[in-house]
Short mmCIF file of C-alpha atoms in Angstrom, two decimals:
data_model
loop_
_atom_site.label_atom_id
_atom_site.label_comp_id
_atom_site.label_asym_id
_atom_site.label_seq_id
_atom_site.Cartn_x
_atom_site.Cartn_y
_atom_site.Cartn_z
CA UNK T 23 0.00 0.00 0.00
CA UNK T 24 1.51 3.20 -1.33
CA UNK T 25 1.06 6.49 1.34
CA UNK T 26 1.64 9.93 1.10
CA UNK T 27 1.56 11.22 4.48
CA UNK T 28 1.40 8.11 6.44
CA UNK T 29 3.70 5.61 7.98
CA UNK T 30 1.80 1.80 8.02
CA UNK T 31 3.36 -1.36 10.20
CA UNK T 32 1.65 -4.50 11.76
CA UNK T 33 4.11 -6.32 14.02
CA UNK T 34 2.85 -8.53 16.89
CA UNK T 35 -0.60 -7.65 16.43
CA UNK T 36 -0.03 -4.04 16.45
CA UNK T 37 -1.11 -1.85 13.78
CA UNK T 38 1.14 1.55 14.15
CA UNK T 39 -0.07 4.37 12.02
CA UNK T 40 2.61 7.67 11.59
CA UNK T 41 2.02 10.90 10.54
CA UNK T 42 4.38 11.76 8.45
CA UNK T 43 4.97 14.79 7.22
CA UNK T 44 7.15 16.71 9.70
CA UNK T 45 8.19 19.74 7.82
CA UNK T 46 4.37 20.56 7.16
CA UNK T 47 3.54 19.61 11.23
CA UNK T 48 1.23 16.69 10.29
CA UNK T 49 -1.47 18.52 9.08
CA UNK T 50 -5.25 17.06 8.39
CA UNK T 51 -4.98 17.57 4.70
CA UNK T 52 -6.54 16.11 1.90
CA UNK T 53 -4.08 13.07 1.67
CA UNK T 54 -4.17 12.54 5.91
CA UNK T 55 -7.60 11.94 4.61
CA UNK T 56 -7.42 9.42 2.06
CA UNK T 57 -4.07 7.87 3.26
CA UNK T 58 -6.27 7.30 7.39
CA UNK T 59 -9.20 5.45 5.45
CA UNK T 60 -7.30 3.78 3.35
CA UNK T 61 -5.45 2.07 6.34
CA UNK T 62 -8.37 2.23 8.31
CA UNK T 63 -10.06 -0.52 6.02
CA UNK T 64 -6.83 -2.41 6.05
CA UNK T 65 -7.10 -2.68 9.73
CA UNK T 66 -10.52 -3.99 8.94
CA UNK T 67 -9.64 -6.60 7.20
CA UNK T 68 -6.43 -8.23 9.46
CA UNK T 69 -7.89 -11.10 11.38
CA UNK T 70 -4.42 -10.91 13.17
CA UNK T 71 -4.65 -6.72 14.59
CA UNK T 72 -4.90 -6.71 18.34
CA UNK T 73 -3.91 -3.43 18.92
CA UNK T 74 -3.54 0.14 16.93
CA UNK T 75 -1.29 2.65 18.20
CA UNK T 76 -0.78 6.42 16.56
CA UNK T 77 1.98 8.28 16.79
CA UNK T 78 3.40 11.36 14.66
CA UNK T 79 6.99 12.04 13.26
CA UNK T 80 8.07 15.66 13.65
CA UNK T 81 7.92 18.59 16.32
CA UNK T 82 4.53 18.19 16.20
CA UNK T 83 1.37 15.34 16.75
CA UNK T 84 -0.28 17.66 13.77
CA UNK T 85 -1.21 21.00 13.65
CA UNK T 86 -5.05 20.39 12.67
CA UNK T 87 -6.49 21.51 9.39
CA UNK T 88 -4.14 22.95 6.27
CA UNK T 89 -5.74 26.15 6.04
CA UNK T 90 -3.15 27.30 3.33
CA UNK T 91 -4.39 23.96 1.34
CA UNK T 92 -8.36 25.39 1.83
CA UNK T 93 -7.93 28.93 1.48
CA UNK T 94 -6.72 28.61 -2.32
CA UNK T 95 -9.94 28.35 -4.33
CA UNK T 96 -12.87 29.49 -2.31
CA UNK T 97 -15.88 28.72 -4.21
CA UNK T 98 -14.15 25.00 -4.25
CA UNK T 99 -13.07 25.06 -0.49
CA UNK T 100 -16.93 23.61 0.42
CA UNK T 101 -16.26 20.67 -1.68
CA UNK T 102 -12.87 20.06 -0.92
CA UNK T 103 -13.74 19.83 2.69
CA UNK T 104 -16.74 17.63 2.30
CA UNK T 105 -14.56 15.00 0.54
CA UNK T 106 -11.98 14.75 3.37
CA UNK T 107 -15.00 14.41 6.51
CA UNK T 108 -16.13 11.74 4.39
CA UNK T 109 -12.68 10.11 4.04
CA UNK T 110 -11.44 11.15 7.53
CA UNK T 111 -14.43 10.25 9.51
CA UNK T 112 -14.79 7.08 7.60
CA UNK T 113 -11.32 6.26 9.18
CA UNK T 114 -12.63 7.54 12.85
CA UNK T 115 -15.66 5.03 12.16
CA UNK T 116 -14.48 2.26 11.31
CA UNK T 117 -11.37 2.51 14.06
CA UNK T 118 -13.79 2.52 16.71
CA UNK T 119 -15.87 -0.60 15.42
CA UNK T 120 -12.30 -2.75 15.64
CA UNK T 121 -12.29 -5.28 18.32
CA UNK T 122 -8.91 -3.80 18.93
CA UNK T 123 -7.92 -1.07 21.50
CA UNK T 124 -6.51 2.35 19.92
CA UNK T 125 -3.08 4.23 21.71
CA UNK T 126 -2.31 7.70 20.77
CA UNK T 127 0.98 8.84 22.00
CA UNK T 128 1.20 12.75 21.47
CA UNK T 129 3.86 15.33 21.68
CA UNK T 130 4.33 19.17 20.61
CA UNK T 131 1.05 19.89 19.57
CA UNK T 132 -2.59 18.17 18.94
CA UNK T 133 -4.66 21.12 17.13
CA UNK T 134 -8.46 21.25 15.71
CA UNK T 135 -8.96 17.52 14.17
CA UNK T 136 -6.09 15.93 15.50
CA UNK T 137 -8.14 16.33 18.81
CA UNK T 138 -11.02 14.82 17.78
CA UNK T 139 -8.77 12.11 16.30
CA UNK T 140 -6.75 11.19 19.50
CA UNK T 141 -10.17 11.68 21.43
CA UNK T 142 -11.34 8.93 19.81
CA UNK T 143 -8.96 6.21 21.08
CA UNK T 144 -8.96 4.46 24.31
CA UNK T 145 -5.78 5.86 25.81
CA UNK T 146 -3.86 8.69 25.05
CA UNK T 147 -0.49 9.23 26.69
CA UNK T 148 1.12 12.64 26.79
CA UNK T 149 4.38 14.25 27.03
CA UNK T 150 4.94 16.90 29.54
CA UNK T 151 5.10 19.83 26.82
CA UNK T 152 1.85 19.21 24.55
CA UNK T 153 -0.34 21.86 24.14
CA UNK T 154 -4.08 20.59 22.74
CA UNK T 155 -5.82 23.29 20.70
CA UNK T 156 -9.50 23.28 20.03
CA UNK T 157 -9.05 25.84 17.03
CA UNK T 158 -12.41 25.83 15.58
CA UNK T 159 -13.84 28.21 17.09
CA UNK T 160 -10.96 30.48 15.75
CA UNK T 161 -11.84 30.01 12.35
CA UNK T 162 -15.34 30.00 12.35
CA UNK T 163 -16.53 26.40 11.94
CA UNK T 164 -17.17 23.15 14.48
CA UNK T 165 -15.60 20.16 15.43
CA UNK T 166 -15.01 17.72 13.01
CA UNK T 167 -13.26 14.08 13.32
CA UNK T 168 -15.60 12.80 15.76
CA UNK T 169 -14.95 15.50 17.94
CA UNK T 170 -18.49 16.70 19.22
CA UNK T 171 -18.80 12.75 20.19
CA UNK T 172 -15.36 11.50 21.66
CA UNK T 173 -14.50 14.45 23.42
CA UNK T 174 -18.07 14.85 25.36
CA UNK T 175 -17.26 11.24 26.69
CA UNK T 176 -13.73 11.91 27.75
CA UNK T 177 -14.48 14.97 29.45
CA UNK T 178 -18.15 15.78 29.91
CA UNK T 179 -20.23 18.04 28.50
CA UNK T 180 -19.20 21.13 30.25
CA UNK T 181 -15.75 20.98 29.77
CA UNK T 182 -16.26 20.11 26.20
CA UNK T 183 -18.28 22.99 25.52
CA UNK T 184 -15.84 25.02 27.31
CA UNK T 185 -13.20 23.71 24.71
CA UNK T 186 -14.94 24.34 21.55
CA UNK T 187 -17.07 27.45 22.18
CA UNK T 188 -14.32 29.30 24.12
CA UNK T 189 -11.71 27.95 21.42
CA UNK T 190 -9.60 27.04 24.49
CA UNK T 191 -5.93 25.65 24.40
CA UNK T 192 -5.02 23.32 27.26
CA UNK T 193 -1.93 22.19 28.64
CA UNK T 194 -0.81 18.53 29.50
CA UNK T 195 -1.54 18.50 33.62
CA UNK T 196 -5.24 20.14 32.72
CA UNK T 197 -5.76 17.97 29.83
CA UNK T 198 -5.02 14.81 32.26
CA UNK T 199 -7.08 16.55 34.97
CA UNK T 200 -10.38 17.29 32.73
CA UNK T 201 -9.73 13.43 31.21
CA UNK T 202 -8.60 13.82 27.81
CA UNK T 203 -5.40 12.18 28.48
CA UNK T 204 -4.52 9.05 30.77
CA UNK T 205 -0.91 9.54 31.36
CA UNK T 206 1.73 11.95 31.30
CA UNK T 207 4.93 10.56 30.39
CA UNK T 208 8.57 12.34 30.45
CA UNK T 209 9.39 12.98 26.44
CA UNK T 210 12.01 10.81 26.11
CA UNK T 211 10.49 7.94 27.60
CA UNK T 212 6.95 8.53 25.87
CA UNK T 213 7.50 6.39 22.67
CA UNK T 214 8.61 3.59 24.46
CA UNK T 215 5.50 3.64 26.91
CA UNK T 216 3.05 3.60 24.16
CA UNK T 217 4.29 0.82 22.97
CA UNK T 218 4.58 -0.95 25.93
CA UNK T 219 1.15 -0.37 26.42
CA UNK T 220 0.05 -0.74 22.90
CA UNK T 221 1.80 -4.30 23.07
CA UNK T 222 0.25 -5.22 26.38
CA UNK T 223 -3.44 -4.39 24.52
CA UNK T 224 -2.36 -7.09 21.77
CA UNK T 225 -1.85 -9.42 24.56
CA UNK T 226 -4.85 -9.66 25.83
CA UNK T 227 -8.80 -10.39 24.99
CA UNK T 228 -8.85 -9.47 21.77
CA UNK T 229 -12.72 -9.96 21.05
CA UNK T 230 -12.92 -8.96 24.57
CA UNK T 231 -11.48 -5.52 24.30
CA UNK T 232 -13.99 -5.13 21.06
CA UNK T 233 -17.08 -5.96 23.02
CA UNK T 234 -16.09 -3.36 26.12
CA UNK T 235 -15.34 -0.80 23.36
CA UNK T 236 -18.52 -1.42 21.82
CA UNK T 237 -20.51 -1.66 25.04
CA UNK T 238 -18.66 1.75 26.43
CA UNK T 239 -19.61 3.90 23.27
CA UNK T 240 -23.54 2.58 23.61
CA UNK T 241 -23.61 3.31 27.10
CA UNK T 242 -24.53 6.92 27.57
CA UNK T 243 -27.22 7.04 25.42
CA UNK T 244 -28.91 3.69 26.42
CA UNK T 245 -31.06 3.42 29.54
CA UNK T 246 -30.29 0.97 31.94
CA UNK T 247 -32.23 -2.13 30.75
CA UNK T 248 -30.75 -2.01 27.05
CA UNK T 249 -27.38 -1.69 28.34
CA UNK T 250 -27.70 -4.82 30.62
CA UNK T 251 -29.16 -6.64 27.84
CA UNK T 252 -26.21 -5.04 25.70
CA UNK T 253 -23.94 -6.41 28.26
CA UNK T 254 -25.55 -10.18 28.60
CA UNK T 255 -25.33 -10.60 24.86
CA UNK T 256 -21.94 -9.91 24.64
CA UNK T 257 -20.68 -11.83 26.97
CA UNK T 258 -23.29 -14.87 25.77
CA UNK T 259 -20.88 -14.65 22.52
CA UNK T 260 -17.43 -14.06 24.53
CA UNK T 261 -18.40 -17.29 26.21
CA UNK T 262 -18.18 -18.98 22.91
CA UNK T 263 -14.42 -17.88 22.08
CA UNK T 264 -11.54 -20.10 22.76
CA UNK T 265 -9.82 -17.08 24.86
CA UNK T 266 -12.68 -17.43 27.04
CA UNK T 267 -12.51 -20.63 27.56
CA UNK T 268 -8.76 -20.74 27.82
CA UNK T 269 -8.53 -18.56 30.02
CA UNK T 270 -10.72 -20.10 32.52
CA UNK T 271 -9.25 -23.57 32.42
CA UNK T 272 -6.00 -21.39 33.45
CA UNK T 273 -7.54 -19.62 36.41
CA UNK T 274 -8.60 -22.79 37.29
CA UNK T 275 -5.06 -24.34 37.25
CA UNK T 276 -3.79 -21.25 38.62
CA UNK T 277 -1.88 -20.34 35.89
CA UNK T 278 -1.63 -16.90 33.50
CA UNK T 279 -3.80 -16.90 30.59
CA UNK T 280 -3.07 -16.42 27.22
CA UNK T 281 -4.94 -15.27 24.93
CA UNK T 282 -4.91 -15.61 21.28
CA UNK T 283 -7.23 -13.40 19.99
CA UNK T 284 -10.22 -15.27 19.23
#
């Protein structure tokens, strides 16, 4: 698979998607776009991805939108837009249907989109220095990239609206305090703890983690009932996998499990 501005690698069940263009400071452009779907639906289709981590290249996670890219043609710039939502939250869609548990490891900057993106996976883990940017607001327009859904979830509704209406920029400690990142992590250790963690996802329930996820993103807007009947159905299938049943007979024995992924 040829990419423009992404970096693609599965090894030992983890997917790791770079962005990867540095000198521009990642930005959500037209190719981000394409190039995040395209890999998206790869992920889709590996009956062997346990885990995704996402990472940038650079002094920056990404700067958000390419506003130089928009700005060029106007009467076009509706259009233009419209095609990369579709491709970009195509991506955002179909990484949160995977069974397997997303990692975004952030540094320098996380602007506009870039927010929504990382807002969208199940951990995010910080350096000291990172600055996250709403930046909508400062151009006029909402959230995009699943933003206005994720970001709710990870930090309630106040504090969201407090992001995107005031166009705020927060900080690493206040981003961990208000819940939009797990774990602050000294920069030079910070690759090597995502991927410690990202590898210690692919290690585990794999079908597991993908009924939680699944489970997790229904639960706010299900009452009580549904959700339990949600919950009993999933684990009537997880019941069914050999990990499941594994894992048992080595609790049993008193010994670790290991799962497999299915």
């Amino acid at each position: 698979m040829s990419l423009e501005s992404l970096k693609f690698s599965l090894e030992d069940g983890v997917a790791r998607i770079t962005l990867a263009q540095p000198d521009r400071g990642n930005p959500l452009d037209a190719a981000l776009c394409w190039d995040l779907r395209r890999v998206a639906e790869d992920c889709a289709q590996r009956s062997n991805l346990r885990a995704v981590l996402i990472d940038a290249e650079g002094r920056y996670f990404s700067v958000g939108g390419d506003l130089k890219l928009l700005t060029r043609d106007r009467g076009a710039m509706p259009a233009l837009v419209a095609g990369m939502l579709a491709d970009l939250g195509a991506a955002v869609s179909i990484l949160a249907r995977l069974d397997a548990p997303a990692v975004a490891c952030v540094h320098g900057l996380a602007a506009g989109g870039a927010v929504g993106l990382l807002s969208g996976c199940d951990f995010v883990l910080a350096g000291p220095e990172v600055r996250f940017v709403a930046a909508f607001g400062g151009i006029g327009v909402t959230g995009d990239t699943g933003c206005s859904y994720h970001l709710p979830r990870r930090v309630g509704m106040r504090r969201a609206t407090e992001f995107l209406l005031l166009n705020e920029s927060w900080d690493a400690p206040t981003a961990f305090e208000h819940g939009l990142v797990n774990r602050i992590v000294p920069a030079d250790a910070l690759a090597d703890e995502a991927l410690r963690l990202a590898r210690t996802l692919a290690g585990g329930p794999t079908r597991g983690h993908g009924e939680t996820r699944r489970l997790l993103g229904r639960s706010l807007s299900n009452t009580l009932d549904e959700q339990l009947a949600l919950e009993a159905a999933a684990i009537g299938r997880l019941l069914r996998t050999d990990d499941s049943w594994n894992a048992m007979q080595a609790v049993l024995a008193k010994r670790q499990p290991h799962f497999e992924g299915r």
